[in-house]
Each structure stands twice: as structure tokens, then as C-alpha cells.
């Protein structure tokens, strides 16, 4: 398969290009496209055969459900049973990096839901993404456009690295604005909202604006979000977490973070000036530093309870292959 790349102005995408991409989706093909979080690998969410191709192209385990991308809250209501809290949340936070898990309508195929009775929906804050969904005239199921287990792609070049020859088209809308995936919450029971994955919409912003407390899921509900178990976001060399404590550093390493250690063993570094920049550059940084001739990538553990710090810690711990529970 030949993968075609078409470049668009993210804010004002050429309708000929989004129209063509939309037709590919309609006819059961795969199109990678930019969202504000990371690049997505899209297919018609209502077409089981097209969705199967997503799992195949990524090498993704088939029990890991996909997010349905929509262009409006009312479109979402065709695919999930919206409750009052869902409408409030979509009112406040859509378009944006907040994914809602709700009871699925029957038209959502089982393969899109990873066999679950629920489905996840989100309206992306990116005009190109929405124009594409509108042109396709369906919901677009889209996980991140990387090979399963690799760092998520934040620009079209990273998509091409992983997906060339595996998908029909890449819509190149430049580098994404946010850099980490959406926050996923389960609002099936509005009395007990569960954090399934911290991400681009900070927990405290949702809690304060809506007046709710987001709870940690117990083991049974986490089983309902199988994606949280798999190895994720890992570059080709090991990632080690650095907590700024004095101690032994690796013999040779590349560093990523905000406060680099002083060490001759540091062969390369990417230094960020804020948590937002760190989150934005994290995945691209992993892809850049994995090509260095070093034993590992040392990444600084971001402290703090607000903003993107929780989502970034989640990505970092998964890249390093360690379990953290902080929900
Ligand atoms: P990804 O597509 O890799 O960004 O992952 C999507 C995330 O949403 C994964 O953590 C999934 O487990 C989660 N997710 C998607 N659909 C559902 C669902 N129906 N129930 C629970 N979690 C879901
Ligand atoms: Mg992913």
C-alpha cells in the first residue's frame, strides 16, 4: 500500500483534501490526521472491517477499545446514551481533550468498543480533525497513529516513521498543540465519576468547574479500560525516571526534563521551561533521543498536582515500564 501525504493549514484545511480523506474513511480505509492531543489513526467507527484494519496496522490488542471522534455533542448522542452530566461536560469542555465513557448505543460495533457495553466519545479541538469527521459523515474511531507500544506521534513525520505503507493517507496539519492524549473519565454512573486515564484536561479543572470529585477506579472498573494495562509509549532504548535525588546516574544517558543533573555522563539533553512545554515535547523527545548512542533516556519526574503534571507522570511511568498508582 502506498501512503499518500497531503499538507493542510490546520486552522483552515483545504476542503478538497479533507473531502478526499473523508471519502477514504467512508470507503473503509485508514487516514492519519492531527488532533490537538496527538495524531490519530482514523477509520469509520461504524464499519467493523475498517476498524479491524486499525488494530492490524498498529498491532494493537483487540480488547483495547477505541475513542469515537465526533464533530458535535449532538453527534455523540447517536453513539452513546448521554446523561445530564454528559451534556454539562460537553458544554464546558468540548471541543477539547476530554473523553467520556458512557453506555454504547447498539449501532457501535463490538470491535470498536473492544467488546465492552460502553463506548468512549470525544470532540477534538482541531479544525482539520472536525472538518474530516464532518466530511466522512460518520464517527471516526481513532487511537494514536503509532505502532502499538511506541511513543505517540505529535507530527506527521512521526506518523510516517511508524505507519508508512500501512495506511492510505496522512493529513499533515503540522505539530499538535497539546502533545499528550485526552483525559478519559467514566461517567456511566454520574454519582461516581472515575478517572480512567489522566491527560490533557487537568483533573482539578473538571472538578472545580463542574463541582464533582473524580474517583480512582477500583480493579474491576480498570478491567473495563483494558488499554490501561498494556506497555505504552516506549522508545527503542530504556527510559529511566530521575527524581532529582542525589544518587548514582547511569554511565551514559540522554536527559529530558526541566532541571538537568550536572554530569559528564549526560551526552545529550532536551530541556523544557514549563510542564506544558515538557508535555508537548515529551513523545517527540523520546523519538529523537532513542537514536542517540547512550544506555538510556533519563527523564525527570515532574512534581506538582495541577495542570498537565498528572497526565505527564502517567506517560512517563508507562514509558519506563513501572506501575504508579496516583488516581
Ligand atoms: P488510545 O486510543 O490509545 O488513546 O486509548 C484510548 C483509551 O480510552 C484507552 O485507555 C482505553 O482503554 C480507553 N477507552 C476507550 N473506550 C473505552 C471504553 N468503552 N471503556 C473504558 N475505557 C475506554
Ligand atoms: Mg495510544
XYZ file of C-alpha atoms and ligand atoms in Angstrom:
351
model
C 0.000 0.000 0.000
C 1.252 3.488 -0.807
C 0.679 6.080 1.899
C -0.196 9.491 0.462
C 0.641 12.600 2.487
C -1.313 15.834 1.999
C -0.426 19.032 3.827
C -3.113 21.400 5.097
C -3.347 24.631 7.059
C -4.587 23.266 10.386
C -6.874 26.268 11.005
C -8.256 26.397 7.505
C -7.916 22.998 5.823
C -8.479 22.718 2.069
C -11.907 21.084 1.620
C -10.596 19.163 -1.387
C -8.130 17.399 0.902
C -10.471 16.786 3.843
C -13.087 15.705 1.279
C -10.729 13.154 -0.224
C -9.680 11.915 3.231
C -13.343 11.709 4.225
C -14.122 9.551 1.185
C -11.275 7.186 2.089
C -12.769 6.803 5.584
C -16.252 6.303 4.116
C -14.983 3.542 1.873
C -13.345 1.657 4.736
C -9.757 2.978 4.517
C -7.338 4.361 7.117
C -6.367 8.037 7.428
C -3.995 9.559 9.993
C -4.969 13.095 10.999
C -3.970 15.768 13.511
C -5.921 16.478 16.681
C -4.898 18.897 19.452
C -3.593 15.994 21.582
C -1.638 13.652 19.238
C -2.087 12.342 15.676
C -4.937 9.856 15.348
C -5.253 6.809 13.118
C -8.817 7.035 11.869
C -11.370 4.662 10.390
C -15.159 4.595 10.149
C -16.171 3.684 13.711
C -19.382 2.037 12.479
C -17.651 -0.249 9.970
C -16.236 -3.340 11.748
C -13.998 -4.280 8.833
C -12.433 -0.789 8.727
C -11.937 -0.820 12.499
C -10.253 -4.217 12.258
C -7.681 -2.591 9.947
C -6.758 -0.111 12.710
C -5.875 -2.928 15.100
C -3.919 -4.645 12.354
C -1.973 -1.552 11.212
C -0.982 -0.704 14.790
C -0.509 -4.235 16.072
C -2.929 -3.256 18.817
C -4.507 -5.903 21.095
C -8.126 -6.216 20.050
C -9.568 -5.821 23.561
C -8.232 -2.256 23.759
C -11.236 -0.085 22.852
C -11.121 2.965 20.574
C -12.338 6.514 21.083
C -15.101 7.708 18.727
C -14.262 11.179 17.448
C -17.256 13.399 16.699
C -17.802 16.959 15.473
C -20.517 17.921 17.961
C -22.105 16.831 21.247
C -25.347 16.009 19.450
C -23.493 13.717 17.067
C -22.098 11.954 20.150
C -25.646 11.311 21.313
C -26.134 8.990 18.309
C -23.457 6.645 19.642
C -23.720 6.819 23.441
C -26.516 7.292 25.934
C -25.859 10.824 27.177
C -26.883 11.673 30.767
C -27.225 15.173 32.259
C -23.641 15.198 33.435
C -22.500 14.330 29.897
C -24.293 17.376 28.466
C -22.787 19.620 31.164
C -19.314 18.305 30.498
C -19.615 18.647 26.726
C -20.958 22.171 27.215
C -17.959 23.158 29.339
C -15.112 21.242 27.771
C -15.844 20.344 24.142
C -14.139 20.724 21.817
C -11.204 19.636 23.955
C -9.058 16.874 25.404
C -11.780 15.223 27.495
C -13.092 11.762 26.554
C -16.337 10.494 28.069
C -17.129 6.821 28.590
C -20.887 6.127 28.519
C -23.270 3.242 27.732
C -22.974 2.485 23.990
C -25.844 2.505 21.520
C -26.326 -0.693 19.520
C -25.029 0.830 16.268
C -21.492 0.959 17.707
C -19.892 -2.345 16.642
C -18.438 -4.541 19.344
C -14.931 -4.377 17.829
C -14.892 -0.559 18.202
C -15.757 -0.955 21.895
C -13.266 -3.749 22.494
C -16.268 -5.910 23.377
C -17.434 -3.580 26.181
C -21.012 -2.376 26.775
C -19.697 1.215 26.877
C -18.114 3.496 24.284
C -15.750 6.456 24.549
C -16.521 9.743 22.744
C -14.615 12.968 22.197
C -14.831 16.143 20.100
C -11.316 17.255 19.156
C -10.261 20.909 19.338
C -8.700 20.958 15.891
C -10.492 22.370 12.831
C -8.840 19.866 10.476
C -9.961 16.920 12.602
C -13.526 18.222 12.744
C -13.623 19.002 9.015
C -12.512 15.439 8.343
C -15.149 13.916 10.639
C -17.774 16.118 9.011
C -16.648 15.126 5.513
C -16.624 11.440 6.437
C -20.163 11.851 7.793
C -19.651 9.202 10.479
C -17.828 8.889 13.800
C -14.103 8.314 13.352
C -12.585 5.671 15.618
C -9.029 6.744 16.252
C -6.275 5.611 18.575
C -2.889 7.301 18.321
C -1.215 6.795 14.928
C 1.818 4.876 16.182
C 2.753 1.210 16.249
C 1.336 -0.274 19.445
C 3.740 0.307 22.339
C 5.700 3.145 20.681
C 5.621 6.823 21.718
C 2.576 8.633 20.317
C 3.160 10.779 17.202
C 2.937 14.548 17.585
C 3.744 15.395 13.967
C 3.248 13.823 10.536
C 6.861 12.714 10.295
C 6.493 10.508 13.375
C 3.323 9.023 11.859
C 5.202 8.245 8.667
C 8.016 6.569 10.638
C 5.573 4.037 12.084
C 2.786 3.857 9.502
C 4.296 4.271 6.020
C 2.871 1.547 3.776
C 0.280 0.526 6.382
C -2.345 3.230 5.860
C -3.941 5.036 2.910
C -3.315 8.667 3.776
C -1.769 11.108 6.232
C -3.274 14.566 6.574
C -0.347 16.718 7.706
C -1.595 19.634 9.786
C 1.741 20.429 11.436
C 2.786 19.792 15.012
C -0.029 19.245 17.539
C -0.733 21.908 20.174
C -1.020 19.800 23.352
C 1.206 16.754 22.949
C -0.414 14.222 25.308
C -3.637 12.294 24.892
C -7.038 13.194 26.287
C -8.216 12.662 29.844
C -10.606 9.685 29.873
C -13.366 9.629 32.511
C -16.139 7.085 33.002
C -19.423 8.882 33.708
C -21.697 5.873 33.308
C -22.691 6.456 36.930
C -22.750 10.251 37.444
C -22.583 9.721 41.226
C -19.193 8.051 40.847
C -17.100 9.600 38.097
C -13.974 7.525 37.503
C -10.568 8.605 36.188
C -9.577 6.002 33.588
C -6.629 7.931 32.175
C -5.222 11.322 33.218
C -4.351 13.515 30.238
C -4.699 16.841 28.514
C -7.665 18.119 30.545
C -6.433 18.605 34.114
C -8.411 16.766 36.798
C -8.769 19.820 39.047
C -10.208 21.936 36.230
C -13.004 19.403 35.670
C -13.624 19.028 39.405
C -13.751 22.752 40.096
C -15.863 23.791 37.141
C -18.427 21.021 37.482
C -18.319 20.612 41.270
C -17.583 16.882 41.268
C -14.858 14.657 42.649
C -13.221 12.269 40.219
C -12.580 8.924 41.881
C -9.879 6.357 41.389
C -11.296 3.317 39.625
C -11.125 0.031 41.508
C -9.665 -3.032 39.819
C -12.954 -4.113 38.266
C -13.533 -0.793 36.548
C -9.937 -0.662 35.355
C -10.536 -4.034 33.759
C -13.221 -2.235 31.809
C -10.495 0.017 30.362
C -8.062 -2.613 29.137
C -5.858 -0.043 27.408
C -4.511 0.969 30.770
C -2.645 -2.346 31.201
C -0.563 -2.575 28.064
C 3.004 -1.435 27.633
C 2.933 2.011 26.161
C 4.949 4.931 24.871
C 8.271 3.075 24.920
C 11.195 4.118 22.698
C 13.789 1.586 21.488
C 16.180 2.231 24.390
C 15.251 2.071 28.100
C 13.644 5.010 29.874
C 14.721 5.646 33.470
C 12.983 8.005 35.836
C 15.018 10.666 37.647
C 13.616 12.178 40.831
C 16.348 14.738 41.371
C 17.643 12.879 44.409
C 21.400 12.721 44.610
C 22.455 9.234 43.738
C 24.048 7.205 41.046
C 23.387 8.227 37.481
C 23.646 5.853 34.508
C 27.040 5.590 32.802
C 25.857 7.340 29.666
C 22.469 8.867 29.141
C 20.356 11.385 27.273
C 18.268 13.645 29.513
C 14.800 15.079 29.142
C 13.154 17.382 31.675
C 13.312 20.789 33.296
C 16.313 20.573 35.673
C 19.209 18.606 34.187
C 21.733 16.946 36.508
C 25.328 18.102 36.259
C 27.090 15.058 34.901
C 29.664 14.167 32.307
C 27.657 11.021 31.576
C 24.949 13.211 30.031
C 25.603 13.031 26.285
C 22.551 14.885 25.065
C 19.676 16.813 26.630
C 16.300 18.304 25.853
C 15.394 20.911 28.426
C 11.935 22.398 28.882
C 10.947 25.574 30.694
C 7.453 24.564 31.835
C 5.291 21.482 32.412
C 3.250 22.444 29.334
C 6.362 22.501 27.161
C 7.580 19.266 28.737
C 4.280 17.517 27.970
C 4.240 18.978 24.477
C 7.763 17.798 23.701
C 7.785 14.512 25.612
C 6.853 11.998 22.886
C 8.838 13.771 20.166
C 11.770 13.900 22.603
C 11.648 10.123 23.117
C 11.690 9.576 19.357
C 14.628 11.939 18.972
C 16.720 10.656 21.871
C 16.270 6.952 21.087
C 18.606 7.451 18.120
C 21.470 8.629 20.375
C 24.269 6.266 21.269
C 23.502 6.156 25.003
C 22.497 3.459 27.502
C 19.185 5.062 28.409
C 16.984 8.133 28.375
C 16.814 9.713 31.826
C 13.539 11.577 32.270
C 12.811 13.935 35.115
C 9.766 13.071 37.236
C 7.503 16.151 37.159
C 6.171 17.163 40.574
C 3.012 19.161 41.176
C -0.702 18.476 41.439
C -2.080 20.743 38.754
C -2.178 21.184 35.007
C -0.568 18.521 32.854
C 1.676 17.084 35.582
C -0.577 14.108 36.391
C -1.009 13.166 32.727
C 2.704 13.538 32.045
C 3.624 11.370 35.066
C 1.294 8.677 33.724
C 3.020 8.723 30.313
C 6.486 8.752 31.881
C 5.814 5.823 34.198
C 4.412 3.777 31.311
C 7.392 4.617 29.081
C 9.649 3.403 31.859
C 7.516 0.295 32.336
C 6.768 0.921 36.013
C 3.409 0.898 37.756
C 2.308 4.047 39.523
C -0.976 4.486 41.258
C -1.959 8.019 41.962
C -5.503 8.182 40.717
P -5.777 5.387 22.929
O -6.677 5.186 21.778
O -4.538 4.559 22.876
O -5.551 6.825 23.236
O -6.544 4.794 24.191
C -7.885 5.085 24.423
C -8.120 4.943 25.884
O -9.512 5.040 26.142
C -7.649 3.596 26.409
O -7.048 3.773 27.679
C -8.929 2.822 26.503
O -8.849 1.786 27.454
C -9.931 3.907 26.869
N -11.278 3.556 26.421
C -11.767 3.628 25.178
N -13.031 3.155 25.128
C -13.332 2.771 26.391
C -14.481 2.184 26.996
N -15.565 1.890 26.301
N -14.427 1.926 28.308
C -13.324 2.220 29.013
N -12.212 2.756 28.507
C -12.208 3.040 27.206
Mg -2.160 5.321 22.040
